[in-house]
């Protein structure tokens, strides 16, 4: 009962239990109907209990479930009471009720996460308990890179379920990069006809001599995207799409060569990139490029109704701009000084364009260089420094420092780790991550919207590898994002490990191919594949 992840704010246990039976009912008050439909569906799948629709909890014999809104609670706050009257979940909004329903599912045990009953008699019981809970951060995110290795739609929907089970509520959808364009844009069909697949793929780090000599690709139709967004909304997850500009754009240039720096290279010879790293083939700073991407973003806005649109803005190589007469003339015309100023002009153009349409731009912390509009937000990935600078300048920040919460980084220093990348970040390291830099004062810290873990998939060729890198560390990250934890050194990791013992059973029921505490299974290893391990402890700056 106390083995809940993430840890609630308050748990008061009592003796007794509520037993769910074939006669149990589930009622959902006004505003909670969607949560009631979701809960009835997943519990019927797992238990076989029909949980017929009830009118009020009081109409049952103490074995029912009630869902209600309570305006006195915060937007995502909930209160779960299990006693002689049944189970009642109140939330400040439907989202709060939903997070309470996720806690109820944990209380029922690991088998409540299965897709069908196991076919043996068992008791489904909720212990008598009062749980009061609310999240620490409004942005509790996971970024999934589907550009480097494509994840089919069903896999994305599965990850939304995994996010919801851990009370994560922002899905950062990295849809475009040098190695692939993954979203259908109707006015520019070549983006997917050409840009969504590459002829072969580097296997391992870019220094690896190994190649997978077969085409790789895929994309989401606009109806696929609508389905993903709707599925996420039912789980109270907002989707933030990322369309990367002006760097990380070789797939787009391969599809439409006029987008590249045609006065420097023959862009018609480019193909979708098959290697990892930073491509030098970046967008040309022309009016044609701006109009093209305005067309892209117009369709993106129609597909993604959320507040934020991510424009990337990171790792833009400047070599071609330095050699391009067109780019140099643009620098002089705009009076922006140099190539860094040119990138800032590019970002600020879309900052203003999105603001005029009621949306907010968010980008990686490189977008700070050159200044931003007041409403723009920053994903701080190069350590904490960008987030500190942004918050002090009055910009909202999502903290996702690569040294702490890039889940492509290896989980152990042993030779059995598959394709070892980056610093060792084990379960305890992630559990002790602190999203709010100590350098920020109380007012500045209010600009930290929350935090996000990132899954870059260069060396994650399938869903099994994504699972291995994400879990169990994503469970620790979810607790950091949700729970009001003490300072990192004061956190009780032994208690978290105890709760994880039960949580592994939930992950097993969900079919998650996590890294076992004792190390990878034989089939999870990748012997002989070169990675990019970094020795020592990561900087905490």
C-alpha positions as a printed Julia matrix, in Angstrom:
541×3 Matrix{Float64}:
   0.0     0.0     0.0
   2.85    2.37    0.75
   4.73    1.14   -2.35
   3.44    3.97   -4.54
   5.51    5.69   -7.25
   5.66    8.63   -7.37
   5.43    9.09   -3.61
   2.24   10.91   -2.52
   2.23   13.98   -0.3
   0.28   12.26    2.49
  -0.78    8.67    3.2
  -2.86    7.7     6.23
  -3.61    3.98    6.47
  -6.48    2.31    8.33
  -7.54   -1.28    8.9
  -9.84   -2.95    6.43
 -10.27   -3.0     2.67
 -12.77   -2.34   -0.12
 -13.36   -5.47   -2.18
 -14.38   -5.01   -5.79
 -16.8    -7.67   -7.03
 -19.05   -8.4    -9.97
 -21.67   -6.26   -8.19
 -19.41   -3.21   -7.75
 -20.37   -0.01   -9.51
 -18.39    2.96  -10.74
 -19.92    6.38  -10.93
 -18.37    9.5   -12.4
 -19.73   12.93  -11.54
 -20.01   15.88  -13.87
 -16.66   16.62  -15.49
 -15.17   13.25  -14.56
 -16.98   11.14  -17.16
 -13.9    10.71  -19.35
 -11.84    9.45  -16.42
 -14.67    7.08  -15.54
 -14.68    5.65  -19.06
 -10.89    5.15  -18.98
 -10.89    3.57  -15.52
 -13.79    1.25  -16.25
 -12.08    0.1   -19.46
  -8.64   -0.68  -17.99
 -10.06   -2.35  -14.88
 -12.5    -4.45  -16.91
  -9.63   -5.58  -19.13
  -7.46   -6.56  -16.16
 -10.07   -7.91  -13.75
 -13.05   -8.97  -15.84
 -15.28   -7.03  -13.45
 -18.01   -5.09  -15.32
 -18.05   -2.12  -12.88
 -21.52   -1.07  -14.0
 -22.37    2.6   -14.02
 -23.65    3.84  -10.68
 -25.55    6.98   -9.78
 -23.92    7.75   -6.45
 -21.37    6.03   -4.25
 -23.98    5.91   -1.48
 -26.14    3.62   -3.63
 -23.57    0.82   -3.39
 -22.85   -1.61   -0.58
 -19.47   -0.14    0.19
 -17.75   -1.86   -2.74
 -17.98    0.85   -5.4
 -15.77    3.56   -6.89
 -16.75    7.22   -7.14
 -15.1    10.02   -9.11
 -15.9    13.68   -8.44
 -14.56   17.16   -9.05
 -13.86   19.34   -6.03
 -13.27   23.05   -6.75
 -11.46   23.46   -3.44
  -8.58   21.32   -4.71
  -5.8    22.5    -7.03
  -6.02   21.74  -10.77
  -4.02   18.48  -10.59
  -4.56   17.79   -6.91
  -6.53   14.74   -5.77
  -7.81   13.11   -2.59
  -8.43    9.35   -2.51
 -10.41    7.91    0.4
 -10.99    4.16    0.7
 -13.24    3.25    3.65
 -16.45    1.46    4.54
 -18.35    3.53    1.97
 -16.16    2.43   -0.95
 -13.45    4.3    -2.83
 -13.95    8.01   -3.54
 -11.51   10.03   -5.65
 -11.91   13.8    -5.75
  -9.84   16.06   -7.99
  -9.56   19.76   -8.62
 -10.08   18.98  -12.3
 -10.51   15.92  -14.47
  -6.7    15.71  -14.53
  -6.59   15.5   -10.73
  -9.22   12.75  -10.75
  -7.19   10.92  -13.4
  -4.0    10.99  -11.34
  -6.0     9.68   -8.39
  -7.29    6.87  -10.61
  -3.68    6.0   -11.48
  -2.95    5.71   -7.76
  -5.99    3.45   -7.33
  -4.63    1.19  -10.04
  -1.33    0.88   -8.16
  -3.21    0.02   -4.96
  -4.91   -2.9    -6.74
  -1.59   -4.61   -7.46
   0.52   -5.4   -10.54
  -2.13   -7.55  -12.22
  -4.32   -4.43  -12.56
  -1.96   -3.46  -15.41
  -2.69   -6.51  -17.56
  -4.72   -6.44  -20.79
  -6.85   -9.46  -19.84
  -7.7   -11.41  -16.66
  -5.36  -14.25  -15.78
  -8.22  -16.73  -15.57
  -7.88  -17.68  -11.93
  -9.94  -16.66   -8.93
  -8.53  -13.77   -7.02
  -9.66  -10.94   -4.77
  -9.47   -7.39   -6.0
  -9.14   -5.19   -2.94
  -8.19   -1.61   -2.11
  -6.84   -1.11    1.43
  -8.57    1.45    3.61
  -6.45    4.54    3.23
  -6.6     8.3     2.75
  -4.16    9.74    0.21
  -3.75   13.45   -0.47
  -1.48   14.38   -3.32
  -0.52   17.13   -5.74
   2.35   17.57   -8.21
   5.34   19.78   -7.56
   5.74   20.86  -11.22
   3.23   21.63  -13.96
   5.64   20.34  -16.67
   6.55   16.71  -16.08
   7.88   15.69  -19.43
   9.36   12.98  -21.59
  11.0    13.71  -24.93
  11.0    10.89  -27.48
  13.2    11.17  -30.57
  11.46    9.36  -33.42
  13.63   10.97  -36.12
  16.8     8.93  -35.56
  14.87    5.68  -35.18
  11.21    5.7   -36.1
   8.71    4.38  -33.57
   5.44    3.21  -35.15
   2.21    4.75  -33.91
   1.31    1.84  -31.63
   4.62    2.25  -29.84
   3.97    5.95  -29.3
   0.52    5.2   -27.86
   2.12    2.65  -25.54
   4.59    5.27  -24.28
   1.72    7.65  -23.58
   0.2     4.93  -21.38
   3.53    4.46  -19.63
   3.8     8.2   -19.07
   0.29    8.34  -17.63
   1.02    5.45  -15.28
   3.87    7.55  -13.86
   1.88   10.81  -13.73
   3.96   12.48  -16.47
   1.95   15.02  -18.44
   4.03   16.54  -21.29
   5.08   14.51  -24.34
   7.82   16.31  -26.29
   7.59   14.75  -29.77
  10.91   15.16  -31.65
   9.59   14.76  -35.19
  12.33   16.05  -37.51
  16.1    15.84  -37.75
  18.93   15.19  -40.22
  18.11   11.48  -40.23
  14.38   11.65  -40.93
  11.2    13.72  -41.24
   8.3    12.0   -39.47
   5.14   14.13  -39.87
   3.02   14.44  -43.02
   2.81   18.0   -44.36
   0.22   18.02  -47.11
   1.5    21.05  -49.01
   5.04   19.64  -49.06
   4.62   15.91  -49.8
   8.32   15.29  -50.51
   9.1    15.85  -46.82
   7.77   12.35  -46.23
   8.12   10.86  -49.72
  11.87   11.59  -49.66
  12.69   12.83  -46.17
  11.14   10.04  -44.09
  13.59    7.29  -44.97
  17.32    6.74  -45.33
  19.17    4.1   -47.31
  21.12    2.67  -44.38
  21.85    3.33  -40.71
  24.99    3.53  -38.61
  24.88    0.83  -35.91
  26.35    2.15  -32.68
  28.18    5.44  -32.18
  29.31    7.39  -35.25
  32.82    5.97  -34.71
  31.46    2.46  -35.13
  32.44    0.64  -38.37
  29.1    -1.2   -38.34
  26.2    -0.39  -40.65
  22.72   -1.79  -41.02
  22.52   -2.01  -44.8
  18.78   -1.68  -45.27
  16.4     1.27  -45.61
  14.99    2.72  -42.42
  12.05    5.06  -42.13
   8.43    5.79  -41.53
   6.18    8.73  -40.79
   2.89    9.62  -39.15
   0.0    10.67  -41.33
  -1.96   13.67  -40.18
  -4.7    11.32  -38.99
  -2.08    9.37  -37.03
  -1.06   12.63  -35.36
  -4.68   13.51  -34.57
  -5.1    10.08  -32.99
  -1.92   10.44  -30.93
  -2.91   13.91  -29.72
  -6.44   12.75  -28.81
  -5.1     9.65  -27.05
  -2.72   11.83  -25.06
  -5.5    14.28  -24.16
  -7.63   11.44  -22.78
  -4.7    10.77  -20.45
  -4.24   14.45  -19.59
  -0.95   14.65  -21.47
  -0.18   17.61  -23.71
   1.89   17.0   -26.84
   4.64   19.48  -27.76
   5.84   18.9   -31.35
   9.4    19.73  -32.34
  10.22   20.89  -35.86
  13.96   21.55  -35.81
  15.31   24.76  -37.43
  17.69   26.04  -38.74
  20.09   23.16  -38.02
  19.36   19.43  -37.9
  17.55   19.89  -41.22
  19.3    17.67  -43.77
  16.22   15.45  -44.26
  14.19   18.52  -45.26
  16.94   19.76  -47.59
  17.19   16.33  -49.21
  13.48   16.59  -49.98
  13.56   20.24  -51.1
  17.13   21.17  -52.11
  16.26   24.87  -52.48
  16.07   25.07  -48.67
  19.82   24.55  -48.39
  22.81   26.75  -49.11
  22.83   26.21  -52.86
  25.6    28.76  -53.41
  27.99   26.64  -51.33
  27.22   23.01  -52.19
  25.16   21.02  -54.67
  22.16   20.41  -52.42
  20.52   18.23  -55.09
  23.15   15.59  -54.28
  22.13   15.35  -50.62
  20.22   12.42  -49.2
  18.73   11.86  -45.77
  21.71   11.51  -43.46
  22.7     7.99  -42.43
  25.19    8.94  -39.72
  25.01   10.5   -36.26
  26.37   13.79  -34.98
  25.89   17.32  -36.29
  25.38   17.75  -40.03
  26.86   20.85  -41.67
  23.91   21.0   -44.06
  21.65   23.66  -42.53
  18.83   25.83  -43.83
  19.62   28.86  -45.96
  18.62   32.18  -44.32
  16.34   33.22  -47.19
  12.79   34.5   -47.47
  11.94   31.33  -49.38
  13.01   29.22  -46.39
  10.95   31.35  -44.0
   7.83   31.04  -46.19
   8.35   27.29  -46.54
   8.53   26.73  -42.79
   5.65   29.09  -42.12
   3.66   26.69  -44.31
   4.95   23.75  -42.29
   4.07   25.4   -38.99
   0.6    26.37  -40.21
  -0.22   22.67  -40.63
   1.55   21.79  -37.37
  -0.6    24.31  -35.48
  -3.69   22.67  -36.92
  -2.58   19.27  -35.64
  -1.26   20.21  -32.2
  -3.59   22.46  -30.18
  -1.29   22.9   -27.17
   0.33   26.07  -25.87
   3.92   25.32  -26.89
   5.64   24.61  -30.22
   9.29   23.52  -30.06
  11.53   24.84  -32.83
  14.79   23.15  -31.83
  17.37   25.87  -32.49
  20.3    23.79  -31.25
  23.62   22.75  -32.75
  23.36   24.8   -35.93
  26.66   24.45  -37.79
  27.8    27.78  -39.26
  30.44   26.69  -41.81
  28.18   26.96  -44.85
  26.87   30.37  -43.79
  30.44   31.62  -43.49
  31.11   30.54  -47.07
  27.74   31.63  -48.49
  27.54   35.01  -50.27
  23.77   34.9   -49.72
  24.14   34.39  -45.97
  26.84   37.04  -45.67
  24.69   39.54  -47.58
  21.82   38.75  -45.23
  24.0    39.39  -42.19
  24.95   42.8   -43.58
  21.38   43.62  -44.62
  19.97   42.77  -41.19
  22.85   44.26  -39.23
  23.09   41.21  -36.99
  26.89   41.14  -36.91
  27.77   37.52  -37.57
  26.48   33.99  -38.11
  25.34   33.66  -34.49
  23.27   36.78  -34.98
  21.84   35.28  -38.14
  20.64   32.23  -36.22
  19.08   34.5   -33.6
  17.25   36.39  -36.35
  15.91   33.09  -37.69
  14.65   32.0   -34.26
  13.16   35.41  -33.42
  11.24   35.39  -36.7
   9.35   32.27  -35.66
   9.08   33.52  -32.09
   7.08   36.51  -33.37
   5.2    34.39  -35.92
   4.01   31.9   -33.28
   3.21   34.63  -30.74
   0.99   36.36  -33.29
  -1.01   33.12  -33.55
  -1.47   32.67  -29.83
   1.22   30.05  -29.31
   4.47   30.06  -27.37
   7.84   29.16  -28.81
  10.12   26.88  -26.85
  13.59   25.84  -27.97
  16.88   24.43  -26.76
  18.99   26.85  -24.75
  20.99   28.05  -27.79
  17.97   30.22  -28.66
  18.93   32.55  -25.8
  21.8    33.91  -27.89
  20.53   37.12  -29.41
  17.47   37.68  -27.24
  13.91   36.35  -27.16
  10.38   37.66  -27.0
   8.96   37.74  -23.45
   6.7    34.71  -23.95
   9.35   32.34  -25.28
  10.53   29.45  -23.11
  13.78   27.5   -22.97
  14.66   23.8   -22.7
  17.91   23.88  -20.72
  19.95   20.92  -21.98
  23.59   22.06  -21.81
  23.65   21.72  -18.04
  21.85   24.16  -15.75
  23.55   27.33  -17.06
  21.07   28.08  -19.86
  18.13   27.64  -17.52
  19.67   29.94  -14.94
  20.3    32.63  -17.57
  16.79   32.27  -18.97
  15.05   32.41  -15.59
  17.02   35.48  -14.56
  15.98   37.13  -17.82
  12.32   36.39  -17.07
  11.85   33.4   -19.39
  10.14   30.18  -18.4
  12.4    27.14  -18.3
  12.14   23.38  -18.57
  15.17   21.79  -16.93
  16.57   18.8   -18.83
  20.37   18.91  -18.37
  22.06   16.28  -20.48
  24.44   15.23  -17.71
  21.54   14.33  -15.43
  18.42   13.27  -17.36
  19.47   12.23  -20.86
  18.33    8.63  -20.68
  20.43    7.58  -23.65
  23.39    7.85  -21.24
  24.51    4.5   -19.86
  23.22    3.12  -16.56
  26.4     1.35  -15.43
  30.12    1.35  -16.17
  30.27   -2.36  -16.92
  31.22   -3.83  -20.27
  27.8    -5.45  -20.68
  25.97   -2.16  -21.12
  24.6    -2.04  -24.69
  26.25    0.72  -26.76
  27.58    2.7   -23.77
  26.94    6.41  -24.26
  27.87    9.35  -22.04
  28.16    9.46  -18.28
  27.0     6.72  -15.94
  23.57    7.73  -14.67
  22.16    4.98  -12.52
  18.78    4.8   -10.79
  20.01    6.58   -7.68
  21.63    9.35   -9.73
  18.31   10.14  -11.4
  16.47    9.89   -8.06
  18.79   12.57   -6.64
  18.41   14.93   -9.61
  17.32   18.44   -8.63
  15.42   20.4   -11.32
  15.7    23.81   -9.63
  19.24   25.24   -9.58
  20.32   26.44   -6.14
  21.61   29.64   -7.76
  18.06   30.87   -8.43
  16.28   33.03   -5.91
  12.64   32.35   -4.95
  11.17   34.65   -7.6
  13.53   33.41  -10.3
  12.74   29.78   -9.42
   9.08   30.41  -10.26
  10.16   30.46  -13.92
  11.09   26.76  -13.71
   7.97   25.24  -15.28
   9.28   21.8   -14.5
  11.54   19.15  -15.85
  11.87   16.61  -18.62
  13.79   13.41  -19.35
  15.05   12.98  -22.9
  15.31    9.79  -24.97
  17.58   10.35  -27.97
  17.42    7.24  -30.12
  20.59    7.17  -32.24
  21.59    3.87  -30.63
  18.05    2.67  -29.8
  17.05    0.73  -32.89
  13.78   -0.69  -31.55
  11.23   -0.46  -28.75
  13.15   -2.94  -26.6
  16.2    -0.69  -26.57
  14.04    2.35  -25.74
  12.5     0.45  -22.83
  15.94   -0.57  -21.57
  17.22    3.01  -21.54
  14.03    4.52  -20.12
  13.27    2.1   -17.31
  13.56    1.89  -14.4
  15.11    5.38  -14.44
  11.93    7.02  -15.73
  10.17    5.9   -12.55
  12.78    7.74  -10.46
  12.49   10.77  -12.71
   8.69   10.75  -12.34
   9.07   10.96   -8.57
  11.47   13.88   -8.91
   8.99   15.67  -11.18
   5.89   14.95   -9.08
   6.81   14.63   -5.42
   7.91   17.31   -2.98
  11.25   15.69   -2.18
  13.89   16.96    0.24
  17.31   18.1    -0.93
  19.09   15.47   -3.07
  21.49   14.27   -0.38
  18.64   13.87    2.12
  16.41   11.69   -0.06
  15.66    8.17    1.13
  16.87    6.03   -1.75
  16.51    2.83    0.31
  12.79    3.54    0.62
  12.56    4.23   -3.1
  14.31    0.92   -3.85
  11.82   -0.85   -1.57
   8.92    0.68   -3.48
  10.59   -0.18   -6.78
  10.52   -3.85   -5.8
   6.75   -3.7    -6.15
   6.94   -1.4    -9.17
   9.0    -3.91  -11.16
   5.93   -6.15  -10.98
   3.83   -3.4   -12.57
   6.43   -2.93  -15.31
   6.47   -6.68  -15.91
   2.68   -6.7   -16.29
   2.97   -3.81  -18.75
   5.58   -5.72  -20.77
   8.35   -3.16  -20.24
  11.83   -4.43  -21.12
  13.59   -2.52  -18.33
  17.17   -2.94  -17.18
  17.16   -5.44  -14.29
  18.83   -4.24  -11.06
  21.49   -6.96  -11.44
  22.4    -5.9   -14.97
  21.24   -6.56  -18.52
  19.8    -9.85  -19.63
  21.96  -11.59  -22.25
  19.6   -10.51  -25.02
  19.85   -6.87  -23.93
  23.6    -6.69  -24.46
  25.33   -5.48  -27.63
  28.84   -6.97  -27.59
  31.32   -5.33  -29.94
  29.26   -2.23  -30.73
  31.22    0.99  -30.21
  29.66    3.64  -28.0
  30.79    6.97  -26.6
  31.38    6.49  -22.87
  32.56    9.48  -20.82
  34.58    8.78  -17.69
  34.08   10.38  -14.31
  31.18   12.12  -12.63
  29.2    14.55  -14.79
  29.45   18.27  -14.06
  26.57   19.68  -12.06
  26.58   23.13  -13.67
